[in-house]
XYZ file of C-alpha atoms in Angstrom:
661
model
C -34.781 -101.477 79.114
C -31.853 -100.602 80.067
C -30.790 -98.502 82.944
C -28.595 -96.365 83.782
C -27.136 -94.908 87.552
C -25.165 -92.625 88.270
C -22.299 -93.963 90.761
C -20.398 -91.125 91.350
C -19.647 -87.377 89.653
C -16.417 -86.445 90.557
C -15.307 -81.594 89.795
C -11.889 -80.567 89.526
C -10.938 -77.564 88.487
C -14.234 -76.460 86.742
C -16.010 -73.285 86.353
C -16.917 -71.845 90.636
C -15.820 -75.426 92.368
C -11.628 -76.461 93.418
C -12.840 -79.688 93.475
C -16.026 -81.573 94.276
C -16.390 -85.848 95.097
C -20.067 -86.568 94.084
C -21.114 -89.775 95.182
C -24.874 -91.207 94.874
C -24.280 -94.323 94.427
C -27.707 -95.279 92.128
C -29.803 -93.865 94.331
C -32.158 -90.580 93.937
C -29.903 -87.928 95.782
C -30.548 -84.187 96.079
C -28.352 -81.499 96.104
C -29.100 -78.178 98.231
C -27.065 -75.197 98.115
C -27.757 -71.598 97.539
C -27.496 -69.559 94.825
C -24.196 -69.596 93.692
C -22.857 -71.962 94.610
C -22.730 -74.668 92.270
C -25.912 -77.483 91.593
C -26.510 -76.186 87.991
C -22.575 -76.298 87.886
C -22.969 -79.986 88.727
C -25.625 -81.063 85.743
C -23.197 -78.476 83.449
C -20.504 -80.763 83.965
C -22.469 -84.313 83.929
C -23.740 -82.959 80.106
C -19.658 -81.876 78.987
C -18.276 -84.811 80.913
C -20.393 -86.612 77.666
C -21.346 -84.499 75.278
C -19.160 -81.407 75.574
C -22.186 -78.943 77.007
C -23.454 -77.418 79.242
C -26.594 -77.866 80.612
C -28.540 -75.588 77.889
C -26.646 -76.933 74.679
C -23.713 -74.316 74.632
C -19.833 -75.687 73.680
C -18.771 -72.470 74.319
C -19.464 -71.496 78.264
C -17.005 -70.768 79.790
C -15.487 -74.057 81.863
C -12.757 -71.806 83.731
C -12.822 -70.308 86.873
C -12.553 -66.066 86.457
C -12.102 -63.439 88.130
C -14.422 -60.682 89.668
C -13.270 -58.577 86.791
C -13.276 -61.534 83.684
C -10.682 -62.257 83.803
C -9.009 -65.925 84.558
C -8.396 -66.980 88.479
C -5.400 -69.100 87.706
C -3.416 -71.000 84.495
C -1.706 -73.795 83.947
C -4.726 -76.420 85.434
C -6.589 -79.429 84.162
C -10.249 -78.914 84.379
C -11.639 -82.466 84.741
C -14.650 -84.095 84.750
C -15.091 -87.922 85.628
C -17.874 -89.919 86.337
C -18.712 -93.337 87.355
C -21.935 -94.953 85.590
C -24.003 -98.710 85.970
C -25.811 -99.791 82.609
C -27.386 -102.228 83.422
C -25.252 -103.390 85.843
C -21.313 -103.258 84.680
C -19.822 -99.762 85.983
C -18.125 -98.101 83.199
C -15.997 -94.348 83.737
C -16.137 -91.723 81.790
C -13.524 -88.695 82.111
C -12.964 -85.647 80.624
C -9.934 -82.997 81.366
C -9.321 -79.515 78.964
C -6.377 -77.795 79.947
C -4.402 -75.405 78.486
C -0.942 -75.928 76.895
C 2.472 -73.250 77.407
C 5.116 -73.945 75.341
C 9.025 -72.843 75.266
C 9.939 -71.534 72.036
C 13.143 -72.379 71.254
C 15.583 -69.004 72.712
C 13.600 -68.497 75.184
C 13.373 -69.738 78.821
C 9.377 -68.590 79.501
C 6.698 -70.615 78.482
C 4.151 -69.057 75.917
C 0.245 -70.384 76.102
C -0.719 -71.541 72.522
C -4.080 -72.898 73.038
C -5.784 -76.062 74.304
C -6.711 -79.107 74.604
C -9.274 -81.873 75.713
C -8.025 -85.595 76.696
C -10.558 -88.513 76.895
C -10.734 -91.589 79.204
C -12.931 -94.755 78.855
C -12.000 -96.790 81.938
C -9.312 -95.233 82.729
C -8.382 -95.754 79.099
C -6.410 -92.671 76.495
C -8.918 -92.285 73.626
C -9.318 -89.826 71.090
C -12.395 -87.941 70.668
C -14.204 -89.594 68.100
C -13.917 -93.338 70.313
C -14.744 -91.139 72.986
C -17.898 -90.086 71.662
C -18.679 -93.124 69.950
C -18.878 -94.809 73.366
C -20.242 -92.472 74.990
C -22.783 -92.855 71.661
C -23.270 -96.122 72.242
C -24.713 -96.000 75.812
C -26.694 -93.198 74.580
C -27.469 -90.291 72.141
C -27.519 -87.028 73.329
C -31.387 -85.485 72.135
C -32.569 -89.211 73.720
C -30.366 -88.232 76.746
C -31.934 -84.964 77.144
C -35.207 -85.683 76.560
C -35.081 -88.061 79.786
C -32.321 -86.241 82.705
C -34.374 -83.239 82.260
C -37.799 -82.817 82.956
C -38.401 -79.423 81.433
C -36.100 -79.638 78.216
C -39.704 -81.292 75.921
C -41.692 -78.323 77.099
C -38.986 -75.621 77.048
C -36.198 -76.775 74.773
C -38.141 -78.182 71.995
C -39.785 -76.449 68.976
C -43.595 -77.192 68.502
C -42.528 -79.293 65.277
C -40.099 -81.677 66.731
C -42.335 -82.062 70.226
C -45.661 -83.582 67.512
C -43.018 -85.069 65.496
C -42.031 -86.776 68.758
C -45.764 -87.452 70.292
C -46.861 -89.187 66.788
C -43.529 -90.695 67.231
C -44.442 -92.541 70.475
C -48.340 -93.487 70.180
C -47.473 -94.058 66.086
C -49.265 -91.963 63.802
C -52.278 -92.465 61.903
C -52.983 -93.000 57.901
C -54.342 -90.164 56.206
C -57.224 -92.855 54.902
C -58.050 -94.005 58.173
C -58.632 -90.239 58.787
C -61.440 -89.542 55.633
C -62.632 -93.660 56.011
C -63.366 -92.350 59.420
C -65.146 -89.027 58.249
C -67.879 -89.389 55.259
C -67.122 -84.903 54.422
C -64.403 -85.979 53.739
C -65.266 -88.114 50.707
C -64.549 -85.427 48.831
C -60.560 -84.565 49.709
C -58.465 -87.410 48.045
C -59.621 -86.519 44.540
C -58.117 -82.800 45.441
C -55.171 -84.006 46.710
C -54.191 -85.413 43.819
C -51.333 -88.069 45.282
C -50.166 -85.104 47.993
C -49.781 -85.129 50.780
C -51.970 -83.065 53.317
C -49.341 -80.778 54.503
C -48.396 -80.640 50.382
C -51.606 -79.807 49.848
C -51.664 -77.466 52.259
C -49.066 -75.331 51.574
C -50.180 -75.104 47.338
C -53.666 -74.482 48.344
C -51.782 -71.805 50.367
C -49.879 -70.274 48.401
C -52.662 -70.778 45.699
C -54.285 -68.344 47.924
C -52.147 -65.332 48.294
C -51.331 -65.573 44.551
C -54.918 -65.491 43.948
C -55.642 -62.533 46.756
C -53.068 -60.437 45.162
C -54.609 -60.603 41.966
C -58.560 -59.706 43.652
C -57.147 -57.240 45.266
C -55.481 -55.548 41.822
C -58.581 -55.889 39.860
C -61.097 -52.678 41.345
C -57.505 -50.710 41.523
C -56.845 -51.308 38.095
C -61.338 -50.681 37.163
C -60.881 -47.660 38.741
C -57.680 -47.398 36.833
C -59.787 -47.425 33.495
C -62.889 -45.986 34.276
C -60.677 -43.090 35.248
C -59.008 -43.189 31.579
C -63.078 -43.400 30.576
C -64.428 -39.815 28.723
C -67.542 -37.570 28.768
C -69.682 -38.872 26.367
C -73.171 -37.640 27.695
C -73.870 -35.092 25.511
C -72.957 -36.874 22.754
C -75.064 -38.104 19.934
C -74.127 -40.963 17.834
C -76.171 -41.385 15.524
C -76.386 -37.735 14.554
C -72.763 -37.603 13.917
C -72.535 -40.758 11.927
C -75.183 -39.375 9.910
C -72.905 -35.984 8.962
C -69.987 -37.540 8.798
C -71.527 -39.873 5.790
C -72.302 -36.672 4.743
C -69.488 -34.590 4.825
C -68.143 -38.167 3.367
C -70.055 -37.038 0.388
C -68.979 -33.473 -0.133
C -65.785 -34.381 -0.383
C -66.200 -37.120 -2.347
C -67.694 -34.107 -4.532
C -65.103 -31.726 -4.087
C -62.445 -34.036 -5.655
C -64.128 -35.106 -8.549
C -64.851 -31.383 -9.922
C -61.404 -30.788 -9.167
C -60.104 -34.094 -10.990
C -62.375 -32.256 -14.151
C -60.672 -28.912 -13.573
C -57.824 -30.427 -13.488
C -57.949 -32.194 -16.578
C -59.083 -29.411 -19.080
C -60.586 -29.846 -22.445
C -59.263 -27.004 -23.396
C -55.629 -26.417 -22.869
C -55.979 -29.396 -24.006
C -57.319 -29.302 -27.233
C -54.959 -25.920 -27.288
C -51.322 -28.299 -26.157
C -52.773 -30.695 -29.212
C -52.379 -27.591 -31.613
C -48.745 -26.295 -30.653
C -47.982 -29.917 -30.753
C -48.413 -30.342 -34.611
C -47.718 -26.565 -35.549
C -44.442 -27.946 -33.519
C -44.683 -30.556 -36.064
C -44.892 -28.160 -39.333
C -41.320 -26.105 -37.781
C -39.751 -29.331 -38.443
C -41.057 -30.058 -41.102
C -40.131 -26.194 -43.412
C -36.587 -26.986 -41.028
C -36.068 -30.289 -42.630
C -36.914 -29.111 -45.677
C -34.727 -26.029 -45.887
C -31.436 -27.849 -45.072
C -32.728 -31.180 -47.426
C -29.232 -30.702 -49.689
C -26.496 -28.746 -47.350
C -27.811 -31.779 -44.935
C -26.390 -34.426 -47.148
C -22.814 -31.961 -48.325
C -21.904 -31.961 -44.613
C -22.927 -35.905 -44.090
C -20.615 -36.659 -46.566
C -17.611 -33.721 -46.273
C -17.975 -35.062 -42.154
C -17.167 -38.285 -43.260
C -14.232 -37.735 -45.461
C -13.032 -35.804 -42.584
C -13.844 -38.548 -40.021
C -12.187 -40.952 -42.801
C -8.780 -38.706 -42.948
C -8.159 -38.624 -38.752
C -8.981 -42.465 -38.859
C -6.237 -43.458 -41.189
C -4.044 -41.062 -39.336
C -4.597 -42.273 -36.088
C -3.715 -46.055 -37.844
C 0.068 -44.655 -38.789
C 0.612 -43.050 -35.184
C -0.117 -46.109 -33.552
C 2.517 -47.518 -36.149
C 4.831 -46.006 -36.116
C 5.365 -45.659 -31.964
C 5.050 -49.709 -32.509
C 8.603 -49.890 -34.995
C 10.076 -46.993 -32.665
C 8.912 -49.263 -29.634
C 10.223 -52.001 -31.515
C 13.957 -50.178 -31.966
C 13.800 -49.366 -28.564
C 13.579 -52.953 -27.494
C 16.305 -54.074 -29.966
C 18.593 -51.485 -28.703
C 18.949 -52.634 -26.197
C 19.227 -56.656 -26.378
C 22.209 -55.016 -28.936
C 23.828 -53.178 -26.022
C 23.211 -56.252 -24.089
C 25.061 -58.457 -27.162
C 27.552 -56.540 -26.953
C 28.487 -56.224 -23.676
C 28.784 -60.090 -23.581
C 30.984 -60.360 -26.597
C 33.805 -58.013 -24.563
C 32.868 -60.427 -21.721
C 33.620 -64.048 -23.553
C 36.305 -62.197 -25.606
C 38.556 -60.900 -22.208
C 37.102 -64.447 -20.908
C 39.044 -66.154 -24.482
C 42.119 -64.144 -23.713
C 42.504 -65.457 -20.109
C 42.456 -68.832 -20.579
C 44.409 -69.038 -23.540
C 46.996 -67.831 -21.124
C 46.754 -69.822 -18.190
C 49.878 -72.888 -18.514
C 49.715 -75.573 -16.981
C 51.374 -76.097 -12.955
C 51.540 -79.474 -11.713
C 52.144 -80.933 -7.430
C 51.953 -84.506 -6.905
C 49.275 -84.668 -3.983
C 51.668 -86.874 -1.795
C 54.889 -85.554 -2.374
C 55.657 -89.086 -4.294
C 53.914 -91.800 -1.668
C 51.522 -93.988 -2.646
C 48.051 -92.863 -1.670
C 47.290 -96.067 -0.027
C 51.119 -97.547 2.108
C 53.275 -94.733 2.391
C 55.774 -95.958 -0.002
C 57.827 -93.766 -2.598
C 56.775 -94.272 -6.576
C 59.387 -95.025 -8.618
C 60.571 -92.142 -10.795
C 58.721 -93.043 -14.260
C 55.460 -93.909 -12.815
C 55.857 -90.232 -11.900
C 57.175 -89.280 -15.576
C 53.697 -91.190 -16.699
C 51.463 -89.693 -14.000
C 52.715 -85.778 -14.751
C 51.576 -86.813 -18.817
C 48.706 -88.187 -17.928
C 47.851 -84.674 -15.987
C 49.097 -82.172 -18.378
C 47.124 -84.047 -21.255
C 43.483 -83.654 -18.860
C 44.926 -79.558 -18.726
C 45.567 -78.828 -21.894
C 42.195 -80.737 -23.400
C 39.984 -79.106 -20.822
C 41.741 -75.628 -22.276
C 41.402 -75.990 -26.094
C 37.658 -77.439 -24.862
C 36.525 -74.149 -22.867
C 38.135 -71.827 -25.811
C 35.333 -73.540 -28.445
C 32.748 -73.068 -25.842
C 34.232 -69.385 -25.173
C 34.091 -69.067 -29.167
C 30.982 -70.226 -29.829
C 28.962 -68.481 -27.538
C 30.645 -64.843 -28.909
C 29.704 -66.565 -32.078
C 25.585 -66.335 -31.170
C 26.548 -63.530 -29.381
C 27.505 -61.420 -32.018
C 25.234 -63.002 -34.904
C 21.831 -62.110 -32.926
C 23.525 -58.491 -32.405
C 24.354 -58.578 -36.401
C 20.338 -59.482 -37.110
C 19.577 -57.024 -34.699
C 21.150 -54.422 -36.082
C 19.847 -55.067 -39.666
C 16.513 -55.943 -38.162
C 16.634 -51.736 -36.929
C 17.878 -50.159 -40.612
C 14.450 -51.650 -41.884
C 12.671 -50.463 -39.246
C 14.269 -47.072 -39.617
C 12.963 -47.380 -42.938
C 9.829 -47.864 -42.208
C 9.049 -45.445 -39.428
C 9.745 -42.910 -42.683
C 7.970 -43.932 -45.231
C 5.092 -43.677 -42.446
C 5.938 -40.341 -41.003
C 5.554 -39.358 -44.751
C 1.748 -40.933 -45.013
C 1.317 -39.342 -41.719
C 2.027 -35.629 -43.390
C -0.135 -36.466 -46.360
C -3.276 -37.269 -44.178
C -2.463 -34.473 -41.965
C -3.106 -32.552 -45.638
C -6.430 -33.888 -46.315
C -7.319 -33.498 -42.552
C -6.508 -30.138 -43.096
C -8.618 -29.726 -46.320
C -11.708 -31.789 -45.085
C -11.930 -28.889 -42.052
C -11.895 -25.978 -44.276
C -14.141 -28.106 -47.081
C -16.961 -28.235 -43.684
C -16.532 -24.600 -42.456
C -17.265 -23.201 -45.650
C -21.077 -25.878 -46.098
C -21.878 -24.902 -42.894
C -21.111 -21.157 -43.383
C -23.767 -21.707 -46.821
C -26.121 -22.955 -44.108
C -29.531 -21.519 -44.869
C -31.406 -20.556 -40.951
C -34.829 -21.552 -41.132
C -35.935 -18.899 -38.803
C -35.822 -16.374 -41.826
C -38.191 -17.961 -44.025
C -41.011 -16.167 -44.097
C -43.361 -19.791 -43.623
C -41.097 -20.755 -40.564
C -41.152 -17.086 -38.887
C -46.157 -18.099 -39.351
C -45.464 -20.912 -38.171
C -43.117 -20.179 -35.348
C -46.839 -16.576 -34.713
C -49.250 -19.384 -34.429
C -47.515 -20.623 -31.721
C -46.931 -18.335 -29.414
C -50.899 -16.988 -29.970
C -52.092 -20.583 -28.647
C -49.323 -20.654 -25.674
C -51.085 -16.900 -24.559
C -54.292 -18.366 -24.774
C -52.926 -21.768 -22.507
C -52.025 -19.839 -20.350
C -54.379 -17.704 -19.536
C -56.761 -20.974 -18.835
C -53.921 -22.239 -16.579
C -54.708 -19.350 -14.225
C -58.358 -19.697 -14.305
C -57.846 -23.692 -13.603
C -55.305 -23.185 -10.723
C -57.803 -20.148 -9.271
C -61.061 -22.688 -9.461
C -58.261 -25.527 -8.159
C -57.560 -23.199 -4.807
C -61.373 -23.227 -3.907
C -61.864 -26.188 -4.196
C -58.903 -27.113 -1.894
C -59.687 -24.686 0.500
C -63.517 -25.946 0.134
C -61.952 -29.756 0.519
C -59.186 -28.850 3.688
C -63.137 -27.138 5.479
C -64.886 -30.334 4.833
C -62.103 -32.460 5.743
C -61.557 -30.495 9.260
C -65.059 -30.715 10.090
C -65.374 -34.712 9.837
C -61.745 -34.589 11.982
C -64.169 -33.237 14.602
C -67.011 -35.157 14.173
C -64.704 -38.161 14.216
C -62.902 -37.547 17.227
C -65.720 -37.166 18.965
C -66.731 -40.709 17.579
C -63.342 -42.110 18.253
C -65.012 -40.694 22.360
C -67.523 -43.034 21.956
C -65.703 -46.087 20.385
C -63.146 -44.924 23.773
C -65.577 -44.627 26.054
C -67.487 -48.436 24.838
C -63.949 -49.738 25.224
C -63.765 -48.891 28.741
C -67.047 -50.378 29.101
C -66.159 -53.610 27.763
C -62.880 -53.215 29.730
C -64.629 -52.432 33.536
C -67.148 -56.089 32.730
C -64.041 -58.022 31.831
C -62.370 -57.143 34.783
C -65.716 -57.422 37.126
C -65.703 -61.366 35.677
C -62.477 -61.840 36.408
C -62.734 -61.170 39.310
C -65.717 -63.027 39.565
C -63.973 -65.971 38.056
C -60.888 -64.695 40.874
C -63.617 -65.425 43.078
C -65.358 -67.833 42.654
C -61.612 -69.625 42.781
C -61.008 -68.970 46.096
C -64.353 -70.198 47.498
C -63.689 -73.130 46.290
C -59.594 -73.239 47.297
C -61.193 -72.652 50.621
C -63.862 -75.205 50.347
C -60.700 -77.913 50.052
C -58.788 -75.670 52.989
C -62.469 -76.506 55.019
C -61.571 -80.459 54.159
C -58.356 -79.462 54.773
C -59.058 -78.312 57.874
C -61.899 -80.779 58.947
C -59.515 -83.694 58.189
C -56.650 -82.279 60.521
C -59.506 -82.008 63.552
C -60.376 -85.600 62.426
C -56.678 -86.900 62.530
C -56.033 -84.885 65.688
C -59.053 -86.295 67.983
C -58.164 -89.478 66.209
C -54.422 -89.331 67.476
C -54.868 -87.399 71.205
C -56.957 -90.184 72.224
C -53.941 -92.489 71.569
C -50.780 -90.073 72.724
C -52.574 -89.444 76.276
C -53.362 -92.605 76.673
C -49.462 -93.588 76.896
C -49.559 -90.546 79.797
C -49.737 -90.587 83.289
C -51.087 -86.463 84.384
C -50.218 -84.839 80.531
C -52.406 -84.263 78.025
C -51.932 -82.525 74.611
C -54.051 -79.865 72.582
C -53.130 -80.636 69.696
C -54.716 -78.099 67.431
C -56.080 -74.285 67.763
C -59.387 -73.034 66.527
C -58.328 -69.232 65.071
C -60.556 -66.015 64.729
C -61.592 -66.878 61.627
C -62.051 -70.503 61.901
C -59.102 -71.707 60.844
C -56.627 -74.691 62.760
C -53.563 -73.478 63.555
C -51.362 -76.985 64.058
C -50.159 -76.726 68.086
C -48.831 -78.456 71.318
C -49.697 -77.356 74.135
C -49.057 -79.822 77.167
C -51.197 -79.649 79.334
C -52.780 -81.115 83.169
C -55.860 -80.832 84.272
C -56.570 -78.464 81.735
C -54.183 -75.735 82.580
C -51.409 -75.225 79.877
C -47.684 -76.086 79.894
C -46.912 -72.232 78.306
C -49.428 -70.146 81.109
C -51.085 -70.326 84.136
C -49.521 -73.776 85.380
C -46.871 -73.672 88.627
C -44.174 -75.050 89.104
C -44.735 -77.441 91.108
C -46.704 -79.228 88.361
C -44.509 -78.282 85.364
C -42.047 -80.660 86.849
C -43.869 -83.499 87.320
C -46.117 -83.756 84.053
C -42.116 -83.226 82.984
C -41.329 -86.886 84.753
C -44.768 -88.393 83.244
C -43.575 -87.299 79.955
C -39.464 -88.811 80.449
C -41.643 -92.025 81.667
C -42.677 -92.050 78.726
C -39.678 -91.290 76.444
C -38.386 -93.258 78.699
C -40.362 -96.441 78.343
C -40.367 -96.385 74.012
C -36.526 -95.544 74.108
C -36.364 -98.551 76.247
C -33.751 -96.944 78.743
C -33.604 -94.656 81.679
C -31.056 -92.254 82.805
C -30.964 -89.398 86.126
C -32.617 -86.996 85.964
C -31.749 -83.661 86.724
C -34.000 -80.818 88.125
C -33.881 -77.675 89.226
C -35.764 -75.528 92.136
C -36.865 -78.327 93.587
C -37.498 -77.009 96.967
C -40.919 -76.042 95.418
C -42.130 -79.883 95.047
C -43.590 -81.269 97.965
C -44.470 -84.367 95.991
C -43.279 -86.221 93.324
C -44.775 -88.790 91.161
C -43.426 -92.083 90.816
C -40.257 -92.667 87.959
C -38.334 -95.404 87.414
C -35.394 -93.413 86.478
C -32.418 -92.058 89.568
C -33.620 -88.870 90.656
C -32.053 -85.504 91.167
C -33.537 -82.889 92.767
C -31.545 -79.341 92.936
C -33.490 -77.586 96.128
C -32.143 -73.501 97.107
C -31.857 -73.998 100.488
C -30.004 -70.459 102.219
C -28.278 -72.334 104.771
C -26.711 -74.472 102.520
C -23.519 -72.052 102.234
C -21.847 -75.031 99.937
C -22.993 -77.704 98.599
C -24.859 -80.629 100.396
C -25.531 -84.275 99.454
C -28.688 -85.932 100.452
C -29.576 -89.627 99.832
C -33.445 -89.730 99.822
C -35.203 -92.825 100.895
C -35.378 -96.156 98.719
C -32.076 -96.613 96.396
C -32.885 -97.299 92.582
C -32.561 -100.502 91.103
């Protein structure tokens, strides 16, 4: 068990206290003072020294002394708290200093406020913040420190879940299997859990219940919506309607068959066949009358076509030869131009003379010495011979190219003379063919004029009169058919309208049946969902029964760890369900309602005692309004009650009897 005692606490410029030294020597000590004299400041200073927070767990509280208007009373002060602790008999000194930073900028005479800094010391050794916090944490963690130094912290600062978790940590939890084994009614629960914890399964069940409840609430609305869409069929006789619809369909089919027979009448077909037969006779008469003339006309047309084809062939040949002449002429012109260029070039080369200069001015190109006269003459003669040879070769090459060019020109000119002669012959033949075409056209026109017109033949006219008579008969029959078709179609339309009206009534019956079936389906769904909801409720009952059993088992363990405090871990709701709580009670009175301040302090001290044992550490206990507590329970921790005393305008300390060992 680690024992932490407060030996001395010194405050300088901390909140409203300019300087105060609090010597306790590890003893139980009361602090007296009227309201606003700084009792709570002592507690804030102790917490701030260790953790940088006040007693309310705030980091942004005001450390500096303020004027009535809220401004800082005095700048450039160091705000300091120093505490001497005895930890298992060893003294340790902790000091925290909060100060303003004033900096003189370059070129300025006055210093300017640029922020704050905090300095840390352990046993007079300066430390960084991280190292300082590590030193404090090595002694005790902040959350544990607050639990065992403030008797109301457990009940007033921790949330329900935190209090429950801490109590379970103290007394030790019981396993789910232990709870299930202790109650026969819970034997079905593991099958529902399917490997999940009670909390996990309860969360799932609650979600499923919410979803099911939403679905169940929607179904009556859906049923009402569906029911409103149901048509009134109370006056409809379904069997009678079906019989009438069937009769109307038979009548429609009969009328449609009659319409088909009218449209395919045999009298009209016979007349049409006779007309086609007579039209065939007209064709035979026409062919007979035109038989001789047609053959002559055909022969003449063939002759005209032959002449035209031959004329076109001659035209094509003439065009090809003229095109060839034009191409040859372009090549002739180009060849003559080339020959003239070569002649000019030949004359230039022929007129060229030899000119010789020594490249090195008579010196050897290797050693730079002057060459002898005979060597210079030899070099001159050699250069002149090379020049003459190259000129002769160039002249010969030009002469050969010129001859080749002129040869091609002469050949092309000879070819053009031949082509022009052929064009003249072909043109004469074309003129002859043109005369033949004119003659053939004249003969063809004479044959057309001599052809007999079939419409002037007596037999042709008699057959034509028979066709006209039959066409008039067919027109009369068609007029009668159209009237009959119109009457029949009107009858069919009337029957279909009547049938459609009956089918509309029949559709209402079908719709009503569908609505009834849908309502039945929704009602079945509602029953199924209600059954599922009841099953979930049963699982909730098992879970709550489990919690009751577990709580009953835990309460005994938990309450055995405390001398005065008792704990209520669940409460029964109006609907019979259980709600997890963590209410501290003393002699049956809840901490949060009805328990007076003295009882709250003693119950809190009882909790601190148990927590100190559980955590293996004791520390000074501060609590306010101690004047209302006439008797404190025994505790192993150093007690520092804060007492409101109107007579004490300034803080006063008083050692209580006994020394905390």
